PDB file of C-alpha atoms and ligand atoms in Angstrom:
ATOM      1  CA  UNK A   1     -47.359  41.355  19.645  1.00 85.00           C
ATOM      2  CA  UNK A   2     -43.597  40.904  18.300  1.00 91.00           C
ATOM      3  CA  UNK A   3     -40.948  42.331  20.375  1.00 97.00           C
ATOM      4  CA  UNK A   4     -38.121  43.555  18.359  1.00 98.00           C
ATOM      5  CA  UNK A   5     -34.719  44.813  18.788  1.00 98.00           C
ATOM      6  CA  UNK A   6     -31.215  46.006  17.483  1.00 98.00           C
ATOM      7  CA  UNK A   7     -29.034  43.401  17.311  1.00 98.00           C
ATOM      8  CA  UNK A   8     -25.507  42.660  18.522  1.00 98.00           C
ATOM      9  CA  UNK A   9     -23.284  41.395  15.367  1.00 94.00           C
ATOM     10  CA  UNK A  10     -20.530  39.995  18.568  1.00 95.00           C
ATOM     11  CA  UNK A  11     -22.154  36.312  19.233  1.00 94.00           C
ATOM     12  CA  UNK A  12     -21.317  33.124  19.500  1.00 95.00           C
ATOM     13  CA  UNK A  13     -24.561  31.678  19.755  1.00 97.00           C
ATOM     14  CA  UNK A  14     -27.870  32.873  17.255  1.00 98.00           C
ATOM     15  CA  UNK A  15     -30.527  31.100  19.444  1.00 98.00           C
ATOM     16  CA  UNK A  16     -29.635  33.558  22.136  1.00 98.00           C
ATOM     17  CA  UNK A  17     -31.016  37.367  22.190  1.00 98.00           C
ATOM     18  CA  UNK A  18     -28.433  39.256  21.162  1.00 98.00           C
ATOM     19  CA  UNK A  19     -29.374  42.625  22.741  1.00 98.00           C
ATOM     20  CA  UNK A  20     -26.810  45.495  22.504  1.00 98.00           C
ATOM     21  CA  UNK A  21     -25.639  46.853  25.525  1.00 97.00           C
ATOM     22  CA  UNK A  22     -27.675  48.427  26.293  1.00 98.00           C
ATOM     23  CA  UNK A  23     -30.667  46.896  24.784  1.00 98.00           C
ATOM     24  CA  UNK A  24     -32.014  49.119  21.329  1.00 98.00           C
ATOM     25  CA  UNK A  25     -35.929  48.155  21.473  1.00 98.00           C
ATOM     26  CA  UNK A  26     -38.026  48.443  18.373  1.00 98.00           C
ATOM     27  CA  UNK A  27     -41.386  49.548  17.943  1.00 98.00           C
ATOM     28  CA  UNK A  28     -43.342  47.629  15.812  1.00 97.00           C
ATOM     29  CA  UNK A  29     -44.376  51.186  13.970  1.00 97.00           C
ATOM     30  CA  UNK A  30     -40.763  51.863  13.565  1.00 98.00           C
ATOM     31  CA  UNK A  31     -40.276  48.176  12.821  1.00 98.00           C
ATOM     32  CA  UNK A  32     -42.742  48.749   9.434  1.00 98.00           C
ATOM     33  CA  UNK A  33     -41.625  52.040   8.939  1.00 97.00           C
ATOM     34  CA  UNK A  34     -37.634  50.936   8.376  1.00 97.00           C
ATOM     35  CA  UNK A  35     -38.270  47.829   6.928  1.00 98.00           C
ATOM     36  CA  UNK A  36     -41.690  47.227   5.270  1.00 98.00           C
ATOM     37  CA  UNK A  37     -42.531  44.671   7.895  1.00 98.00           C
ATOM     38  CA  UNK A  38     -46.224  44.120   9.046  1.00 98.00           C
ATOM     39  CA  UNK A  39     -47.277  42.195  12.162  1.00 98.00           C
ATOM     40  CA  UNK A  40     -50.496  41.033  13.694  1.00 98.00           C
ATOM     41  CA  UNK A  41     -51.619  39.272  16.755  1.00 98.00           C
ATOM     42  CA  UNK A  42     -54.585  36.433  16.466  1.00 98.00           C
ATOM     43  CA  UNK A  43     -55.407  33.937  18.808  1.00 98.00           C
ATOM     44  CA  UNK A  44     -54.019  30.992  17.335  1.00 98.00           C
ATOM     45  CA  UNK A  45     -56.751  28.588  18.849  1.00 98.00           C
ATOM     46  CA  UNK A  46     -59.736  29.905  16.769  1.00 98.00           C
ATOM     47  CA  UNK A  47     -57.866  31.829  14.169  1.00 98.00           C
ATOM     48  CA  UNK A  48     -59.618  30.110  11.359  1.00 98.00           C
ATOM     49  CA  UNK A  49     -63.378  30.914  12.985  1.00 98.00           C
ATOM     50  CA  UNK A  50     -61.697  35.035  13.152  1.00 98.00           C
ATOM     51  CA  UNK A  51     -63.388  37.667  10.553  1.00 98.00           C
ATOM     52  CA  UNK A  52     -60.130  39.841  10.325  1.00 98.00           C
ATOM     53  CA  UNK A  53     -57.869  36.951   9.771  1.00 98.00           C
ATOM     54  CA  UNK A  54     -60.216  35.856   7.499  1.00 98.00           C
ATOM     55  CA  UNK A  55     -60.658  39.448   5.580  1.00 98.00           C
ATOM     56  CA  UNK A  56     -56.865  39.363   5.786  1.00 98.00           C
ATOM     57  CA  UNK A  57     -55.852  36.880   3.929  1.00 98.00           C
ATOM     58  CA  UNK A  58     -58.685  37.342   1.411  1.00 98.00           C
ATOM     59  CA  UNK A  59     -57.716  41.212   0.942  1.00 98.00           C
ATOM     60  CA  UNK A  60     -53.791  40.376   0.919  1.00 98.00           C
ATOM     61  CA  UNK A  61     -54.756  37.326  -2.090  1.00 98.00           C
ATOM     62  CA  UNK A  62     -53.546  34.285   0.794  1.00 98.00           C
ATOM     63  CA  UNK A  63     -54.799  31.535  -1.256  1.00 98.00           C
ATOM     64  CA  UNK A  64     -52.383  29.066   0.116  1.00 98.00           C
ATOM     65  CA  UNK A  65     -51.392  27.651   3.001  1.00 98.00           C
ATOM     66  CA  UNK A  66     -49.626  24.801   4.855  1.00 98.00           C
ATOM     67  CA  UNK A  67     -48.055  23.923   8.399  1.00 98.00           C
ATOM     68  CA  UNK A  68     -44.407  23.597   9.051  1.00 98.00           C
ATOM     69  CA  UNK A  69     -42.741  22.188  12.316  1.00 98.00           C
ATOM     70  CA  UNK A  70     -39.564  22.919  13.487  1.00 98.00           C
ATOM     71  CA  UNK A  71     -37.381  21.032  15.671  1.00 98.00           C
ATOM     72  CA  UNK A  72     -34.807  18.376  15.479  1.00 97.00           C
ATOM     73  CA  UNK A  73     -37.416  15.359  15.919  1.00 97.00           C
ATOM     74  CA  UNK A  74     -40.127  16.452  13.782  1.00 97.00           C
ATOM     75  CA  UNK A  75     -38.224  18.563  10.929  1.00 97.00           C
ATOM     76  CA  UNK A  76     -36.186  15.790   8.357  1.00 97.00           C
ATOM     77  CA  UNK A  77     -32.522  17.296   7.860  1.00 97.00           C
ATOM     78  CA  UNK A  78     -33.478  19.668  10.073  1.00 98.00           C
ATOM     79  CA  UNK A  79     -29.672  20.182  10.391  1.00 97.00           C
ATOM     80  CA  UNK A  80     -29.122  21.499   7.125  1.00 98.00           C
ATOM     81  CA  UNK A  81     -32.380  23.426   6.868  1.00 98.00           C
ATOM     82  CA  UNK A  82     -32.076  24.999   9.994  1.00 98.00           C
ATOM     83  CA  UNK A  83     -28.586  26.561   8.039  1.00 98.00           C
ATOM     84  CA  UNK A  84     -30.236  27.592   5.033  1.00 98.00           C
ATOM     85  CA  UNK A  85     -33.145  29.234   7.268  1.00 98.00           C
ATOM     86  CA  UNK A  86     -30.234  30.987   9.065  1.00 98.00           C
ATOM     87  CA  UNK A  87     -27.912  31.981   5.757  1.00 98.00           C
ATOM     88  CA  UNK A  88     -28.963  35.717   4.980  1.00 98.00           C
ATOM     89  CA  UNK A  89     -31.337  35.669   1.640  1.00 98.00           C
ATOM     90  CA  UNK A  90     -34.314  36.810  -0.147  1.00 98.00           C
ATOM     91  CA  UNK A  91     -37.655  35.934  -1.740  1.00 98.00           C
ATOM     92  CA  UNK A  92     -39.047  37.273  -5.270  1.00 98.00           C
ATOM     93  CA  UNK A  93     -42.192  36.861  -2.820  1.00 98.00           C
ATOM     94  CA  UNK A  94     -43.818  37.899   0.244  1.00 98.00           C
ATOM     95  CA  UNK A  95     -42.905  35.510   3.373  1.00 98.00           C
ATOM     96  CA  UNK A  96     -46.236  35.374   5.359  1.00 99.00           C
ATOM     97  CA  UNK A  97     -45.832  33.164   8.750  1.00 98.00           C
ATOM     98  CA  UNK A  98     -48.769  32.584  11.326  1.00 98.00           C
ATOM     99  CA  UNK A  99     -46.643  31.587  14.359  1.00 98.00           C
ATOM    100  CA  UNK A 100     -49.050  28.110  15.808  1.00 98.00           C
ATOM    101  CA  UNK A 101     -47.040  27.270  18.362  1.00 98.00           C
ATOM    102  CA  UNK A 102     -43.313  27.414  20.155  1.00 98.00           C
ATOM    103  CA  UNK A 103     -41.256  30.532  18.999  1.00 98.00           C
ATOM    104  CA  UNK A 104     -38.208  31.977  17.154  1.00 98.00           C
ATOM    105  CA  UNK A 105     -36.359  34.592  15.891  1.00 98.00           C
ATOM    106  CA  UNK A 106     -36.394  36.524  12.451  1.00 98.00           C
ATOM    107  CA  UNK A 107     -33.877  38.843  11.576  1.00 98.00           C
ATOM    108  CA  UNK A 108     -34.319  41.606   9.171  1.00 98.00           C
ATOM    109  CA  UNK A 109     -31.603  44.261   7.632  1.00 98.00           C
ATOM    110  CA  UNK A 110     -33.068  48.153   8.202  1.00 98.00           C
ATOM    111  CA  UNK A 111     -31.623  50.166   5.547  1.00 96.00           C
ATOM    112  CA  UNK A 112     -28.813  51.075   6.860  1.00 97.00           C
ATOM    113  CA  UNK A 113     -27.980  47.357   6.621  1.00 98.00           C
ATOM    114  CA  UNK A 114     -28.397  46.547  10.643  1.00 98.00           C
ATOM    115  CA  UNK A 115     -30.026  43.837  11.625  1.00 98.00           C
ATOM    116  CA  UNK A 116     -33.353  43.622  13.601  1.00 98.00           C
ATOM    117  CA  UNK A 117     -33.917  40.782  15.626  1.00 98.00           C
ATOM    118  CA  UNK A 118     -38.063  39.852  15.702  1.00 98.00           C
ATOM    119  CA  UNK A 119     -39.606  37.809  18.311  1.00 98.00           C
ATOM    120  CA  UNK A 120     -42.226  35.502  16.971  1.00 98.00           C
ATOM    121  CA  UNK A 121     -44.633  33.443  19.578  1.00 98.00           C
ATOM    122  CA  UNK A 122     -47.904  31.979  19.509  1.00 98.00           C
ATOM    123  CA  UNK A 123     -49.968  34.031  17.719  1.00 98.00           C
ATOM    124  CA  UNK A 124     -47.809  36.603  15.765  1.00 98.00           C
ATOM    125  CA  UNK A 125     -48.810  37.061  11.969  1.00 98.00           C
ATOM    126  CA  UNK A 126     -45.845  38.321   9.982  1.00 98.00           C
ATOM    127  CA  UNK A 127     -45.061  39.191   6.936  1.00 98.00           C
ATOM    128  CA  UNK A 128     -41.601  40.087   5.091  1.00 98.00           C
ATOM    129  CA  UNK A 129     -41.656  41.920   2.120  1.00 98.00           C
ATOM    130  CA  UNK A 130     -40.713  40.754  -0.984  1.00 98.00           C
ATOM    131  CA  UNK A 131     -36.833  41.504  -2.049  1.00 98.00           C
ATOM    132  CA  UNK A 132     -35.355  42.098   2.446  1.00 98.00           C
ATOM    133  CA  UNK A 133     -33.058  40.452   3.416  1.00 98.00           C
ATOM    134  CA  UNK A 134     -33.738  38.307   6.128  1.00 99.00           C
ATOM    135  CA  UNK A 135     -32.746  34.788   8.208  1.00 98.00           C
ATOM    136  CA  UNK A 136     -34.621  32.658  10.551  1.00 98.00           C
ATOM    137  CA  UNK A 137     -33.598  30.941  13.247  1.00 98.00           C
ATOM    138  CA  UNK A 138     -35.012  29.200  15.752  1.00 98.00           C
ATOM    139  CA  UNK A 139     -34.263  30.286  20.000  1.00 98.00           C
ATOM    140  CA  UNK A 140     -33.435  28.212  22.944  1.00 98.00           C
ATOM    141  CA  UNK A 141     -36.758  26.021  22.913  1.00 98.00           C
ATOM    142  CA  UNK A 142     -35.675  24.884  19.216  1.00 98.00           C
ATOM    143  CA  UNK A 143     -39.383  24.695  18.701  1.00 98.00           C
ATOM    144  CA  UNK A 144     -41.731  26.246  16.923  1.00 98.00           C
ATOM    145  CA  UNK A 145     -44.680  25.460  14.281  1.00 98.00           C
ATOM    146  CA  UNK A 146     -45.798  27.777  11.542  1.00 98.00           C
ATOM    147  CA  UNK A 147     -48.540  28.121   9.223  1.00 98.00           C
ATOM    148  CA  UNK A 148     -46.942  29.452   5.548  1.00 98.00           C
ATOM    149  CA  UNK A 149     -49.224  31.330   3.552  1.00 98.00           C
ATOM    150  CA  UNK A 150     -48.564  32.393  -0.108  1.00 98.00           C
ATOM    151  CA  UNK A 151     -50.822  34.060  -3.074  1.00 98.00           C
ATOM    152  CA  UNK A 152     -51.138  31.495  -5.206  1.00 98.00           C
ATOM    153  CA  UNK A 153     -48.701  29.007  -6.143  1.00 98.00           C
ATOM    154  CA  UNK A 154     -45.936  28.876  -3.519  1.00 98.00           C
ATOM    155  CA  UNK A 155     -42.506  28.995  -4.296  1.00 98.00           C
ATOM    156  CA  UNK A 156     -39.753  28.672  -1.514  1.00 98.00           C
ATOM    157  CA  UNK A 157     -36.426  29.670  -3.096  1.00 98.00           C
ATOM    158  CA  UNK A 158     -34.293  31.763  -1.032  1.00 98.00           C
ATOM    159  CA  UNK A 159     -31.724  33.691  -3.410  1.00 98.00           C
ATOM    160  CA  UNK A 160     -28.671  33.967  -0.892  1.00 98.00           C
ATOM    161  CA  UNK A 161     -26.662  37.472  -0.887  1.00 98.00           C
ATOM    162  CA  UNK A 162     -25.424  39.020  -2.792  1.00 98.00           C
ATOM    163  CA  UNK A 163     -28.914  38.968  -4.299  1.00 98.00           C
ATOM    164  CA  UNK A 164     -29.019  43.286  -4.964  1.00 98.00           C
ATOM    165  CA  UNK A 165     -29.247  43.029  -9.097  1.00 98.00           C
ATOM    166  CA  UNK A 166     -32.560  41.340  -8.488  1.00 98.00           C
ATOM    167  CA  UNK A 167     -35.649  42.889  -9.751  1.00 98.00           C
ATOM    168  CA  UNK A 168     -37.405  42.366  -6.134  1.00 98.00           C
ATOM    169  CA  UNK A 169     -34.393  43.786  -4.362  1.00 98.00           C
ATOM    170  CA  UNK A 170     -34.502  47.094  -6.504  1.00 98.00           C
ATOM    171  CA  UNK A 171     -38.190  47.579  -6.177  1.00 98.00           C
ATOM    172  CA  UNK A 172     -37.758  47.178  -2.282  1.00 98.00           C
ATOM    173  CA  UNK A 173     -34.823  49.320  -2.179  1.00 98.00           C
ATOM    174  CA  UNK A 174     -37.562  51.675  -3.846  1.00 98.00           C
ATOM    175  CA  UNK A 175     -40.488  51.774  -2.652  1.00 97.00           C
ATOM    176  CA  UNK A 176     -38.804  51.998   0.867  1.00 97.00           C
ATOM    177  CA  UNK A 177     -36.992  54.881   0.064  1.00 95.00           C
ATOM    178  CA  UNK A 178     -39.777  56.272  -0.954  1.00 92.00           C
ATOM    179  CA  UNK A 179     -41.961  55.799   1.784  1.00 87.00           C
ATOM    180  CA  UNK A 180     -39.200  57.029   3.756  1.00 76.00           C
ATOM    181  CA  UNK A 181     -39.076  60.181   1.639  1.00 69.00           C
TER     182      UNK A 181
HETATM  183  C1  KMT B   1     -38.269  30.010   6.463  1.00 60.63           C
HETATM  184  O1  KMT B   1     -38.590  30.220   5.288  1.00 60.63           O
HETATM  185  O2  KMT B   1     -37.323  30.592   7.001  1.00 60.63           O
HETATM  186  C2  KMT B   1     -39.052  29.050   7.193  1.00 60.63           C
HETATM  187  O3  KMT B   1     -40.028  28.564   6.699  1.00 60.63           O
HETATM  188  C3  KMT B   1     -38.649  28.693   8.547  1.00 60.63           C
HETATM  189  C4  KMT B   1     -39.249  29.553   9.502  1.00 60.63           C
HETATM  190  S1  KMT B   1     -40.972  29.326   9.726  1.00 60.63           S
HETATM  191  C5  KMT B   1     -41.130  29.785  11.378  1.00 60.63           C
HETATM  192 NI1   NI B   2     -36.865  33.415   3.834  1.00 60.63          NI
END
């Protein structure tokens, strides 16, 4: 499962951990319940064979899906992708990620606007809700492949911040408060 943590905003390197001192662990209850995230574990080598993946994505509306490989040999421009993955934006749609192979880090804002740093590995299913701001980057392996899944057709664009006018960001704002409430 994802390990998760408060995150040090002192760094000179992102691919590192960033713990505070000391380390702030996560759960990944608390994880969902600040930020909306979900998280699952499936064995990546017969994921496609596994009922509750399957009833997942069919309950959730994953119609699509592709692969995606990170790293500086396999990714084109991986340069400049690897900065947009890492500049601080959102989606007017769900950003569903079946880690394959290698690992990384996601960061998400709670809503008290701290990050949270997520550990993704083999296996970890996760999903970002629509409208949080977020950032990927990749750790010190600079590796990792990932399946993308999407309902319907999938659109990519990340609206960098300050992104709060937009419809998706109010309704997150929203509903999280209310769930908090
Ligand atoms: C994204 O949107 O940030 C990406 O697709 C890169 C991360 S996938 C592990
Ligand atoms: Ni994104």
């Amino acid at each position: 499962m994802v390990k998760s943590w408060y995150m040090s905003s002192i760094y000179d390197d992102e691919r590192n951990e960033l713990h505070l001192n000391p380390p702030s662990f996560v759960t990944i209850e608390e994880l969902n319940a600040k930020t909306g995230v979900l998280c699952w574990k499936f064995n990546p080598k017969d994921v496609d064979e596994n009922k509750e993946f399957i009833e997942l994505k069919r309950s959730r509306g994953y119609t699509y899906e592709d692969s995606v490989e990170i790293s500086p040999e396999k990714l084109p421009g991986y340069h400049d992708k690897i900065k947009m993955f890492f500049a601080e934006h959102i989606h007017t749609d769900e950003e569903i990620r079946f880690i394959e192979a290698g690992s990384g880090y996601f960061d998400v804002r709670d809503l008290d606007d701290k990050w949270i740093r997520i550990l993704v590995e083999a296996g970890d299913l996760l999903v970002l809700p629509a409208g949080i701001y977020h950032r990927f980057t990749c750790d010190k392996n600079d590796y990792i492949k990932a399946r993308r899944l999407f309902i319907g057709e999938p659109v990519w664009t990340p609206y960098n911040r300050p992104a709060d006018d937009m419809e998706e960001r109010k309704k997150y704002i929203d509903r999280m408060k209310c769930q908090k409430a």
